[in-house]
PDB file of N, CA and C in Angstrom:
ATOM      1  N   MET U   1     -80.759 -38.272 -44.251  1.00 56.00           N
ATOM      2  CA  MET U   1     -81.850 -39.082 -43.763  1.00 56.00           C
ATOM      3  C   MET U   1     -81.385 -39.975 -42.611  1.00 56.00           C
ATOM      4  N   LYS U   2     -80.157 -40.529 -42.723  1.00 65.00           N
ATOM      5  CA  LYS U   2     -79.647 -41.385 -41.658  1.00 65.00           C
ATOM      6  C   LYS U   2     -79.388 -40.578 -40.393  1.00 65.00           C
ATOM      7  N   LEU U   3     -78.940 -39.336 -40.537  1.00 62.00           N
ATOM      8  CA  LEU U   3     -78.719 -38.485 -39.373  1.00 62.00           C
ATOM      9  C   LEU U   3     -80.031 -38.230 -38.654  1.00 62.00           C
ATOM     10  N   PHE U   4     -81.102 -37.965 -39.406  1.00 59.00           N
ATOM     11  CA  PHE U   4     -82.431 -37.759 -38.825  1.00 59.00           C
ATOM     12  C   PHE U   4     -82.885 -39.007 -38.075  1.00 59.00           C
ATOM     13  N   SER U   5     -82.665 -40.170 -38.662  1.00 62.00           N
ATOM     14  CA  SER U   5     -83.046 -41.430 -38.024  1.00 62.00           C
ATOM     15  C   SER U   5     -82.282 -41.640 -36.719  1.00 62.00           C
ATOM     16  N   CYS U   6     -80.999 -41.370 -36.727  1.00 52.00           N
ATOM     17  CA  CYS U   6     -80.177 -41.544 -35.519  1.00 52.00           C
ATOM     18  C   CYS U   6     -80.599 -40.578 -34.419  1.00 52.00           C
ATOM     19  N   LEU U   7     -80.846 -39.328 -34.786  1.00 56.00           N
ATOM     20  CA  LEU U   7     -81.263 -38.331 -33.793  1.00 56.00           C
ATOM     21  C   LEU U   7     -82.624 -38.675 -33.197  1.00 56.00           C
ATOM     22  N   THR U   8     -83.533 -39.135 -34.028  1.00 63.00           N
ATOM     23  CA  THR U   8     -84.859 -39.519 -33.541  1.00 63.00           C
ATOM     24  C   THR U   8     -84.766 -40.725 -32.616  1.00 63.00           C
ATOM     25  N   ALA U   9     -83.958 -41.702 -32.992  1.00 60.00           N
ATOM     26  CA  ALA U   9     -83.773 -42.887 -32.145  1.00 60.00           C
ATOM     27  C   ALA U   9     -83.164 -42.497 -30.803  1.00 60.00           C
ATOM     28  N   LEU U  10     -82.199 -41.589 -30.811  1.00 56.00           N
ATOM     29  CA  LEU U  10     -81.578 -41.121 -29.577  1.00 56.00           C
ATOM     30  C   LEU U  10     -82.596 -40.402 -28.698  1.00 56.00           C
ATOM     31  N   LEU U  11     -83.401 -39.558 -29.289  1.00 57.00           N
ATOM     32  CA  LEU U  11     -84.437 -38.841 -28.536  1.00 57.00           C
ATOM     33  C   LEU U  11     -85.422 -39.820 -27.910  1.00 57.00           C
ATOM     34  N   LEU U  12     -85.859 -40.808 -28.677  1.00 57.00           N
ATOM     35  CA  LEU U  12     -86.794 -41.799 -28.150  1.00 57.00           C
ATOM     36  C   LEU U  12     -86.162 -42.629 -27.037  1.00 57.00           C
ATOM     37  N   PHE U  13     -84.884 -42.943 -27.178  1.00 58.00           N
ATOM     38  CA  PHE U  13     -84.180 -43.672 -26.129  1.00 58.00           C
ATOM     39  C   PHE U  13     -84.125 -42.854 -24.845  1.00 58.00           C
ATOM     40  N   LEU U  14     -83.823 -41.580 -24.967  1.00 54.00           N
ATOM     41  CA  LEU U  14     -83.766 -40.716 -23.790  1.00 54.00           C
ATOM     42  C   LEU U  14     -85.129 -40.580 -23.126  1.00 54.00           C
ATOM     43  N   LEU U  15     -86.183 -40.508 -23.925  1.00 55.00           N
ATOM     44  CA  LEU U  15     -87.524 -40.418 -23.358  1.00 55.00           C
ATOM     45  C   LEU U  15     -87.883 -41.681 -22.575  1.00 55.00           C
ATOM     46  N   GLN U  16     -87.406 -42.828 -23.060  1.00 54.00           N
ATOM     47  CA  GLN U  16     -87.668 -44.076 -22.360  1.00 54.00           C
ATOM     48  C   GLN U  16     -86.874 -44.158 -21.061  1.00 54.00           C
ATOM     49  N   ALA U  17     -85.688 -43.567 -21.043  1.00 50.00           N
ATOM     50  CA  ALA U  17     -84.811 -43.659 -19.881  1.00 50.00           C
ATOM     51  C   ALA U  17     -85.256 -42.756 -18.737  1.00 50.00           C
ATOM     52  N   VAL U  18     -85.997 -41.687 -19.031  1.00 50.00           N
ATOM     53  CA  VAL U  18     -86.428 -40.754 -18.003  1.00 50.00           C
ATOM     54  C   VAL U  18     -87.654 -41.316 -17.296  1.00 50.00           C
ATOM     55  N   PRO U  19     -87.599 -41.491 -15.962  1.00 42.00           N
ATOM     56  CA  PRO U  19     -88.751 -42.027 -15.235  1.00 42.00           C
ATOM     57  C   PRO U  19     -89.983 -41.144 -15.393  1.00 42.00           C
ATOM     58  N   GLY U  20     -91.136 -41.784 -15.526  1.00 40.00           N
ATOM     59  CA  GLY U  20     -92.394 -41.044 -15.629  1.00 40.00           C
ATOM     60  C   GLY U  20     -92.763 -40.639 -17.038  1.00 40.00           C
ATOM     61  N   LEU U  21     -91.882 -40.869 -17.988  1.00 56.00           N
ATOM     62  CA  LEU U  21     -92.174 -40.502 -19.377  1.00 56.00           C
ATOM     63  C   LEU U  21     -92.355 -41.751 -20.234  1.00 56.00           C
ATOM     64  N   SER U  22     -93.025 -42.754 -19.713  1.00 76.00           N
ATOM     65  CA  SER U  22     -93.217 -43.978 -20.484  1.00 76.00           C
ATOM     66  C   SER U  22     -94.138 -43.713 -21.666  1.00 76.00           C
ATOM     67  N   MET U  23     -93.903 -44.442 -22.736  1.00 83.00           N
ATOM     68  CA  MET U  23     -94.674 -44.258 -23.962  1.00 83.00           C
ATOM     69  C   MET U  23     -95.828 -45.243 -24.013  1.00 83.00           C
ATOM     70  N   PRO U  24     -96.891 -44.899 -24.747  1.00 88.00           N
ATOM     71  CA  PRO U  24     -98.002 -45.844 -24.936  1.00 88.00           C
ATOM     72  C   PRO U  24     -97.515 -47.105 -25.648  1.00 88.00           C
ATOM     73  N   LYS U  25     -98.269 -48.198 -25.485  1.00 89.00           N
ATOM     74  CA  LYS U  25     -97.885 -49.481 -26.075  1.00 89.00           C
ATOM     75  C   LYS U  25     -97.728 -49.405 -27.584  1.00 89.00           C
ATOM     76  N   ASP U  26     -98.655 -48.695 -28.264  1.00 88.00           N
ATOM     77  CA  ASP U  26     -98.548 -48.646 -29.726  1.00 88.00           C
ATOM     78  C   ASP U  26     -97.313 -47.868 -30.165  1.00 88.00           C
ATOM     79  N   THR U  27     -96.912 -46.869 -29.388  1.00 89.00           N
ATOM     80  CA  THR U  27     -95.693 -46.114 -29.703  1.00 89.00           C
ATOM     81  C   THR U  27     -94.464 -46.986 -29.477  1.00 89.00           C
ATOM     82  N   LEU U  28     -94.448 -47.735 -28.386  1.00 88.00           N
ATOM     83  CA  LEU U  28     -93.325 -48.634 -28.116  1.00 88.00           C
ATOM     84  C   LEU U  28     -93.183 -49.681 -29.211  1.00 88.00           C
ATOM     85  N   ARG U  29     -94.313 -50.188 -29.701  1.00 82.00           N
ATOM     86  CA  ARG U  29     -94.289 -51.173 -30.787  1.00 82.00           C
ATOM     87  C   ARG U  29     -93.705 -50.550 -32.054  1.00 82.00           C
ATOM     88  N   CYS U  30     -94.106 -49.337 -32.342  1.00 86.00           N
ATOM     89  CA  CYS U  30     -93.597 -48.631 -33.522  1.00 86.00           C
ATOM     90  C   CYS U  30     -92.087 -48.429 -33.414  1.00 86.00           C
ATOM     91  N   VAL U  31     -91.644 -47.951 -32.258  1.00 83.00           N
ATOM     92  CA  VAL U  31     -90.218 -47.712 -32.036  1.00 83.00           C
ATOM     93  C   VAL U  31     -89.450 -49.027 -32.097  1.00 83.00           C
ATOM     94  N   GLY U  32     -90.063 -50.109 -31.606  1.00 79.00           N
ATOM     95  CA  GLY U  32     -89.426 -51.423 -31.649  1.00 79.00           C
ATOM     96  C   GLY U  32     -89.124 -51.883 -33.064  1.00 79.00           C
ATOM     97  N   TYR U  33     -89.919 -51.436 -34.013  1.00 74.00           N
ATOM     98  CA  TYR U  33     -89.685 -51.750 -35.422  1.00 74.00           C
ATOM     99  C   TYR U  33     -88.946 -50.624 -36.132  1.00 74.00           C
ATOM    100  N   HIS U  34     -88.278 -49.782 -35.367  1.00 77.00           N
ATOM    101  CA  HIS U  34     -87.507 -48.653 -35.895  1.00 77.00           C
ATOM    102  C   HIS U  34     -88.385 -47.702 -36.698  1.00 77.00           C
ATOM    103  N   GLY U  35     -89.598 -47.493 -36.237  1.00 84.00           N
ATOM    104  CA  GLY U  35     -90.530 -46.592 -36.899  1.00 84.00           C
ATOM    105  C   GLY U  35     -90.555 -45.218 -36.250  1.00 84.00           C
ATOM    106  N   PHE U  36     -91.285 -44.318 -36.878  1.00 87.00           N
ATOM    107  CA  PHE U  36     -91.440 -42.949 -36.402  1.00 87.00           C
ATOM    108  C   PHE U  36     -92.922 -42.610 -36.373  1.00 87.00           C
ATOM    109  N   CYS U  37     -93.311 -41.752 -35.475  1.00 90.00           N
ATOM    110  CA  CYS U  37     -94.707 -41.355 -35.353  1.00 90.00           C
ATOM    111  C   CYS U  37     -94.938 -40.027 -36.063  1.00 90.00           C
ATOM    112  N   PHE U  38     -95.845 -40.021 -37.024  1.00 88.00           N
ATOM    113  CA  PHE U  38     -96.178 -38.813 -37.777  1.00 88.00           C
ATOM    114  C   PHE U  38     -97.623 -38.427 -37.506  1.00 88.00           C
ATOM    115  N   ARG U  39     -97.910 -37.153 -37.523  1.00 88.00           N
ATOM    116  CA  ARG U  39     -99.276 -36.674 -37.319  1.00 88.00           C
ATOM    117  C   ARG U  39    -100.147 -36.907 -38.548  1.00 88.00           C
ATOM    118  N   LEU U  40     -99.526 -37.058 -39.694  1.00 80.00           N
ATOM    119  CA  LEU U  40    -100.268 -37.256 -40.939  1.00 80.00           C
ATOM    120  C   LEU U  40    -100.902 -38.636 -40.982  1.00 80.00           C
ATOM    121  N   LYS U  41    -102.006 -38.775 -41.717  1.00 81.00           N
ATOM    122  CA  LYS U  41    -102.651 -40.085 -41.890  1.00 81.00           C
ATOM    123  C   LYS U  41    -101.865 -40.962 -42.853  1.00 81.00           C
ATOM    124  N   SER U  42    -101.158 -40.338 -43.795  1.00 83.00           N
ATOM    125  CA  SER U  42    -100.332 -41.104 -44.722  1.00 83.00           C
ATOM    126  C   SER U  42     -98.869 -40.746 -44.471  1.00 83.00           C
ATOM    127  N   CYS U  43     -97.997 -41.692 -44.731  1.00 86.00           N
ATOM    128  CA  CYS U  43     -96.572 -41.507 -44.463  1.00 86.00           C
ATOM    129  C   CYS U  43     -95.858 -40.919 -45.676  1.00 86.00           C
ATOM    130  N   PRO U  44     -94.873 -40.048 -45.437  1.00 84.00           N
ATOM    131  CA  PRO U  44     -94.085 -39.509 -46.562  1.00 84.00           C
ATOM    132  C   PRO U  44     -93.133 -40.578 -47.090  1.00 84.00           C
ATOM    133  N   GLU U  45     -92.701 -40.440 -48.322  1.00 82.00           N
ATOM    134  CA  GLU U  45     -91.726 -41.362 -48.909  1.00 82.00           C
ATOM    135  C   GLU U  45     -90.418 -41.225 -48.144  1.00 82.00           C
ATOM    136  N   PRO U  46     -89.646 -42.249 -47.914  1.00 80.00           N
ATOM    137  CA  PRO U  46     -89.783 -43.652 -48.264  1.00 80.00           C
ATOM    138  C   PRO U  46     -90.430 -44.475 -47.153  1.00 80.00           C
ATOM    139  N   PHE U  47     -91.299 -43.866 -46.339  1.00 82.00           N
ATOM    140  CA  PHE U  47     -91.921 -44.557 -45.219  1.00 82.00           C
ATOM    141  C   PHE U  47     -93.236 -45.225 -45.632  1.00 82.00           C
ATOM    142  N   ALA U  48     -93.592 -46.290 -44.916  1.00 80.00           N
ATOM    143  CA  ALA U  48     -94.861 -46.989 -45.131  1.00 80.00           C
ATOM    144  C   ALA U  48     -95.600 -47.054 -43.803  1.00 80.00           C
ATOM    145  N   ALA U  49     -96.924 -46.907 -43.848  1.00 84.00           N
ATOM    146  CA  ALA U  49     -97.739 -46.947 -42.632  1.00 84.00           C
ATOM    147  C   ALA U  49     -97.683 -48.330 -42.003  1.00 84.00           C
ATOM    148  N   PHE U  50     -97.537 -48.347 -40.673  1.00 83.00           N
ATOM    149  CA  PHE U  50     -97.454 -49.601 -39.944  1.00 83.00           C
ATOM    150  C   PHE U  50     -98.125 -49.433 -38.582  1.00 83.00           C
ATOM    151  N   GLY U  51     -99.414 -49.242 -38.572  1.00 86.00           N
ATOM    152  CA  GLY U  51    -100.144 -49.101 -37.323  1.00 86.00           C
ATOM    153  C   GLY U  51    -100.237 -47.668 -36.833  1.00 86.00           C
ATOM    154  N   THR U  52    -100.392 -47.520 -35.512  1.00 89.00           N
ATOM    155  CA  THR U  52    -100.615 -46.209 -34.913  1.00 89.00           C
ATOM    156  C   THR U  52     -99.582 -45.913 -33.832  1.00 89.00           C
ATOM    157  N   CYS U  53     -99.619 -44.676 -33.341  1.00 91.00           N
ATOM    158  CA  CYS U  53     -98.780 -44.208 -32.242  1.00 91.00           C
ATOM    159  C   CYS U  53     -99.611 -43.300 -31.350  1.00 91.00           C
ATOM    160  N   SER U  54     -99.090 -43.023 -30.161  1.00 89.00           N
ATOM    161  CA  SER U  54     -99.688 -42.056 -29.239  1.00 89.00           C
ATOM    162  C   SER U  54    -101.169 -42.310 -29.009  1.00 89.00           C
ATOM    163  N   ARG U  55    -101.464 -43.567 -28.646  1.00 88.00           N
ATOM    164  CA  ARG U  55    -102.845 -43.988 -28.384  1.00 88.00           C
ATOM    165  C   ARG U  55    -103.767 -43.693 -29.578  1.00 88.00           C
ATOM    166  N   ARG U  56    -103.298 -44.098 -30.739  1.00 88.00           N
ATOM    167  CA  ARG U  56    -104.031 -43.978 -32.015  1.00 88.00           C
ATOM    168  C   ARG U  56    -104.228 -42.538 -32.490  1.00 88.00           C
ATOM    169  N   GLN U  57    -103.422 -41.626 -31.987  1.00 91.00           N
ATOM    170  CA  GLN U  57    -103.517 -40.227 -32.413  1.00 91.00           C
ATOM    171  C   GLN U  57    -102.615 -39.933 -33.619  1.00 91.00           C
ATOM    172  N   LYS U  58    -101.598 -40.775 -33.830  1.00 91.00           N
ATOM    173  CA  LYS U  58    -100.635 -40.565 -34.912  1.00 91.00           C
ATOM    174  C   LYS U  58    -100.464 -41.852 -35.703  1.00 91.00           C
ATOM    175  N   THR U  59     -99.778 -41.749 -36.831  1.00 91.00           N
ATOM    176  CA  THR U  59     -99.504 -42.916 -37.677  1.00 91.00           C
ATOM    177  C   THR U  59     -98.067 -43.364 -37.484  1.00 91.00           C
ATOM    178  N   CYS U  60     -97.879 -44.667 -37.299  1.00 90.00           N
ATOM    179  CA  CYS U  60     -96.541 -45.240 -37.204  1.00 90.00           C
ATOM    180  C   CYS U  60     -96.042 -45.479 -38.631  1.00 90.00           C
ATOM    181  N   CYS U  61     -94.903 -44.900 -38.949  1.00 88.00           N
ATOM    182  CA  CYS U  61     -94.335 -45.045 -40.287  1.00 88.00           C
ATOM    183  C   CYS U  61     -92.959 -45.692 -40.186  1.00 88.00           C
ATOM    184  N   ILE U  62     -92.738 -46.703 -41.030  1.00 83.00           N
ATOM    185  CA  ILE U  62     -91.476 -47.437 -41.044  1.00 83.00           C
ATOM    186  C   ILE U  62     -90.743 -47.142 -42.338  1.00 83.00           C
ATOM    187  N   ASP U  63     -89.440 -46.932 -42.215  1.00 78.00           N
ATOM    188  CA  ASP U  63     -88.592 -46.644 -43.370  1.00 78.00           C
ATOM    189  C   ASP U  63     -88.481 -47.899 -44.229  1.00 78.00           C
ATOM    190  N   THR U  64     -88.960 -47.825 -45.447  1.00 72.00           N
ATOM    191  CA  THR U  64     -88.944 -48.992 -46.335  1.00 72.00           C
ATOM    192  C   THR U  64     -87.552 -49.291 -46.880  1.00 72.00           C
ATOM    193  N   THR U  65     -86.585 -48.393 -46.655  1.00 72.00           N
ATOM    194  CA  THR U  65     -85.219 -48.638 -47.124  1.00 72.00           C
ATOM    195  C   THR U  65     -84.376 -49.332 -46.055  1.00 72.00           C
ATOM    196  N   SER U  66     -84.958 -49.589 -44.863  1.00 69.00           N
ATOM    197  CA  SER U  66     -84.206 -50.234 -43.788  1.00 69.00           C
ATOM    198  C   SER U  66     -84.200 -51.749 -43.986  1.00 69.00           C
ATOM    199  N   ASN U  67     -83.594 -52.464 -43.043  1.00 64.00           N
ATOM    200  CA  ASN U  67     -83.526 -53.923 -43.108  1.00 64.00           C
ATOM    201  C   ASN U  67     -84.815 -54.593 -42.655  1.00 64.00           C
ATOM    202  N   PHE U  68     -85.765 -53.836 -42.145  1.00 62.00           N
ATOM    203  CA  PHE U  68     -87.030 -54.389 -41.684  1.00 62.00           C
ATOM    204  C   PHE U  68     -88.019 -54.367 -42.842  1.00 62.00           C
ATOM    205  N   HIS U  69     -88.474 -55.530 -43.252  1.00 66.00           N
ATOM    206  CA  HIS U  69     -89.359 -55.626 -44.409  1.00 66.00           C
ATOM    207  C   HIS U  69     -90.746 -56.071 -43.981  1.00 66.00           C
ATOM    208  N   THR U  70     -91.726 -55.615 -44.709  1.00 71.00           N
ATOM    209  CA  THR U  70     -93.079 -56.070 -44.426  1.00 71.00           C
ATOM    210  C   THR U  70     -93.255 -57.468 -45.006  1.00 71.00           C
ATOM    211  N   CYS U  71     -94.247 -58.150 -44.529  1.00 79.00           N
ATOM    212  CA  CYS U  71     -94.512 -59.520 -44.947  1.00 79.00           C
ATOM    213  C   CYS U  71     -94.692 -59.620 -46.466  1.00 79.00           C
ATOM    214  N   GLN U  72     -95.488 -58.725 -47.038  1.00 73.00           N
ATOM    215  CA  GLN U  72     -95.762 -58.782 -48.470  1.00 73.00           C
ATOM    216  C   GLN U  72     -94.492 -58.560 -49.296  1.00 73.00           C
ATOM    217  N   ASP U  73     -93.557 -57.743 -48.790  1.00 71.00           N
ATOM    218  CA  ASP U  73     -92.299 -57.519 -49.503  1.00 71.00           C
ATOM    219  C   ASP U  73     -91.476 -58.802 -49.598  1.00 71.00           C
ATOM    220  N   GLU U  74     -91.657 -59.682 -48.621  1.00 71.00           N
ATOM    221  CA  GLU U  74     -90.896 -60.924 -48.579  1.00 71.00           C
ATOM    222  C   GLU U  74     -91.631 -62.080 -49.261  1.00 71.00           C
ATOM    223  N   GLY U  75     -92.765 -61.798 -49.914  1.00 80.00           N
ATOM    224  CA  GLY U  75     -93.495 -62.831 -50.641  1.00 80.00           C
ATOM    225  C   GLY U  75     -94.513 -63.589 -49.809  1.00 80.00           C
ATOM    226  N   GLY U  76     -94.813 -63.102 -48.617  1.00 85.00           N
ATOM    227  CA  GLY U  76     -95.788 -63.767 -47.765  1.00 85.00           C
ATOM    228  C   GLY U  76     -97.081 -62.977 -47.681  1.00 85.00           C
ATOM    229  N   HIS U  77     -97.966 -63.408 -46.779  1.00 86.00           N
ATOM    230  CA  HIS U  77     -99.206 -62.689 -46.543  1.00 86.00           C
ATOM    231  C   HIS U  77     -99.541 -62.764 -45.058  1.00 86.00           C
ATOM    232  N   CYS U  78    -100.181 -61.741 -44.557  1.00 86.00           N
ATOM    233  CA  CYS U  78    -100.492 -61.643 -43.138  1.00 86.00           C
ATOM    234  C   CYS U  78    -101.799 -62.367 -42.831  1.00 86.00           C
ATOM    235  N   VAL U  79    -101.776 -63.162 -41.760  1.00 87.00           N
ATOM    236  CA  VAL U  79    -102.967 -63.908 -41.353  1.00 87.00           C
ATOM    237  C   VAL U  79    -103.194 -63.700 -39.856  1.00 87.00           C
ATOM    238  N   PRO U  80    -104.456 -63.822 -39.408  1.00 88.00           N
ATOM    239  CA  PRO U  80    -104.733 -63.689 -37.974  1.00 88.00           C
ATOM    240  C   PRO U  80    -104.135 -64.858 -37.193  1.00 88.00           C
ATOM    241  N   PRO U  81    -103.959 -64.691 -35.872  1.00 86.00           N
ATOM    242  CA  PRO U  81    -103.289 -65.720 -35.067  1.00 86.00           C
ATOM    243  C   PRO U  81    -104.000 -67.073 -35.028  1.00 86.00           C
ATOM    244  N   GLU U  82    -105.316 -67.104 -35.250  1.00 90.00           N
ATOM    245  CA  GLU U  82    -106.028 -68.390 -35.186  1.00 90.00           C
ATOM    246  C   GLU U  82    -105.764 -69.275 -36.405  1.00 90.00           C
ATOM    247  N   ILE U  83    -105.209 -68.747 -37.465  1.00 88.00           N
ATOM    248  CA  ILE U  83    -104.889 -69.536 -38.652  1.00 88.00           C
ATOM    249  C   ILE U  83    -103.479 -70.098 -38.510  1.00 88.00           C
ATOM    250  N   LYS U  84    -103.326 -71.399 -38.814  1.00 88.00           N
ATOM    251  CA  LYS U  84    -102.025 -72.041 -38.703  1.00 88.00           C
ATOM    252  C   LYS U  84    -101.274 -71.943 -40.024  1.00 88.00           C
ATOM    253  N   CYS U  85    -100.013 -71.584 -39.929  1.00 88.00           N
ATOM    254  CA  CYS U  85     -99.159 -71.501 -41.113  1.00 88.00           C
ATOM    255  C   CYS U  85     -98.464 -72.838 -41.336  1.00 88.00           C
ATOM    256  N   LEU U  86     -98.401 -73.295 -42.588  1.00 87.00           N
ATOM    257  CA  LEU U  86     -97.579 -74.453 -42.910  1.00 87.00           C
ATOM    258  C   LEU U  86     -96.120 -74.030 -42.930  1.00 87.00           C
ATOM    259  N   GLN U  87     -95.894 -72.817 -43.393  1.00 84.00           N
ATOM    260  CA  GLN U  87     -94.543 -72.278 -43.408  1.00 84.00           C
ATOM    261  C   GLN U  87     -94.617 -70.810 -43.010  1.00 84.00           C
ATOM    262  N   GLU U  88     -93.948 -70.474 -41.901  1.00 79.00           N
ATOM    263  CA  GLU U  88     -93.940 -69.107 -41.386  1.00 79.00           C
ATOM    264  C   GLU U  88     -92.611 -68.458 -41.734  1.00 79.00           C
ATOM    265  N   GLN U  89     -92.608 -67.145 -41.859  1.00 76.00           N
ATOM    266  CA  GLN U  89     -91.376 -66.437 -42.163  1.00 76.00           C
ATOM    267  C   GLN U  89     -91.335 -65.121 -41.423  1.00 76.00           C
ATOM    268  N   VAL U  90     -90.180 -64.496 -41.442  1.00 70.00           N
ATOM    269  CA  VAL U  90     -90.020 -63.203 -40.783  1.00 70.00           C
ATOM    270  C   VAL U  90     -90.550 -62.121 -41.702  1.00 70.00           C
ATOM    271  N   GLY U  91     -91.353 -61.236 -41.169  1.00 75.00           N
ATOM    272  CA  GLY U  91     -91.907 -60.116 -41.911  1.00 75.00           C
ATOM    273  C   GLY U  91     -92.860 -59.353 -41.020  1.00 75.00           C
ATOM    274  N   LEU U  92     -93.035 -58.098 -41.286  1.00 70.00           N
ATOM    275  CA  LEU U  92     -93.878 -57.241 -40.466  1.00 70.00           C
ATOM    276  C   LEU U  92     -95.313 -57.233 -40.974  1.00 70.00           C
ATOM    277  N   CYS U  93     -96.244 -57.451 -40.059  1.00 77.00           N
ATOM    278  CA  CYS U  93     -97.670 -57.390 -40.369  1.00 77.00           C
ATOM    279  C   CYS U  93     -98.298 -56.261 -39.552  1.00 77.00           C
ATOM    280  N   PRO U  94     -98.906 -55.287 -40.206  1.00 70.00           N
ATOM    281  CA  PRO U  94     -99.498 -54.167 -39.471  1.00 70.00           C
ATOM    282  C   PRO U  94    -100.568 -54.558 -38.455  1.00 70.00           C
ATOM    283  N   PRO U  95    -101.497 -55.478 -38.734  1.00 66.00           N
ATOM    284  CA  PRO U  95    -102.469 -55.797 -37.683  1.00 66.00           C
ATOM    285  C   PRO U  95    -101.775 -56.444 -36.489  1.00 66.00           C
ATOM    286  N   ARG U  96    -102.134 -56.017 -35.309  1.00 57.00           N
ATOM    287  CA  ARG U  96    -101.522 -56.530 -34.078  1.00 57.00           C
ATOM    288  C   ARG U  96    -101.686 -58.042 -33.987  1.00 57.00           C
ATOM    289  N   GLU U  97    -100.590 -58.728 -33.622  1.00 74.00           N
ATOM    290  CA  GLU U  97    -100.565 -60.167 -33.375  1.00 74.00           C
ATOM    291  C   GLU U  97    -100.699 -61.036 -34.634  1.00 74.00           C
ATOM    292  N   TRP U  98    -100.783 -60.477 -35.815  1.00 82.00           N
ATOM    293  CA  TRP U  98    -100.903 -61.304 -37.003  1.00 82.00           C
ATOM    294  C   TRP U  98     -99.542 -61.895 -37.360  1.00 82.00           C
ATOM    295  N   LYS U  99     -99.558 -62.996 -38.125  1.00 85.00           N
ATOM    296  CA  LYS U  99     -98.343 -63.705 -38.517  1.00 85.00           C
ATOM    297  C   LYS U  99     -98.121 -63.552 -40.018  1.00 85.00           C
ATOM    298  N   CYS U 100     -96.871 -63.727 -40.390  1.00 85.00           N
ATOM    299  CA  CYS U 100     -96.509 -63.698 -41.803  1.00 85.00           C
ATOM    300  C   CYS U 100     -96.321 -65.143 -42.269  1.00 85.00           C
ATOM    301  N   CYS U 101     -97.128 -65.569 -43.241  1.00 88.00           N
ATOM    302  CA  CYS U 101     -97.070 -66.951 -43.752  1.00 88.00           C
ATOM    303  C   CYS U 101     -96.756 -66.955 -45.239  1.00 88.00           C
ATOM    304  N   THR U 102     -95.975 -67.971 -45.651  1.00 84.00           N
ATOM    305  CA  THR U 102     -95.796 -68.174 -47.087  1.00 84.00           C
ATOM    306  C   THR U 102     -96.812 -69.196 -47.583  1.00 84.00           C
ATOM    307  N   GLU U 103     -97.183 -70.149 -46.685  1.00 77.00           N
ATOM    308  CA  GLU U 103     -98.192 -71.138 -47.028  1.00 77.00           C
ATOM    309  C   GLU U 103     -99.128 -71.321 -45.848  1.00 77.00           C
ATOM    310  N   VAL U 104    -100.433 -71.413 -46.121  1.00 62.00           N
ATOM    311  CA  VAL U 104    -101.431 -71.630 -45.061  1.00 62.00           C
ATOM    312  C   VAL U 104    -101.959 -73.038 -45.128  1.00 62.00           C
TER     313      VAL U 104
END
């Protein structure tokens, strides 16, 4: 599984380095969180859905065994940007621009 992750990351890096092959914003966001783009609507184990890829044509899936955790895994909850957090923490929130809060 780690070999697959490394090869995919290398391929994505090479695609970014080649001029004219820029990726859509949602794909770049997925790759930024060490995710992969799958054609399926649901992600295979041990991946969890985290937004979209390829201009909403694919699902962004993040490896749940990596060091990147979703907000709910860390005991928080995702809130929209207009809500102020009393205590903010690091965690991934699938909706764009949302924050991870432990207390609102």
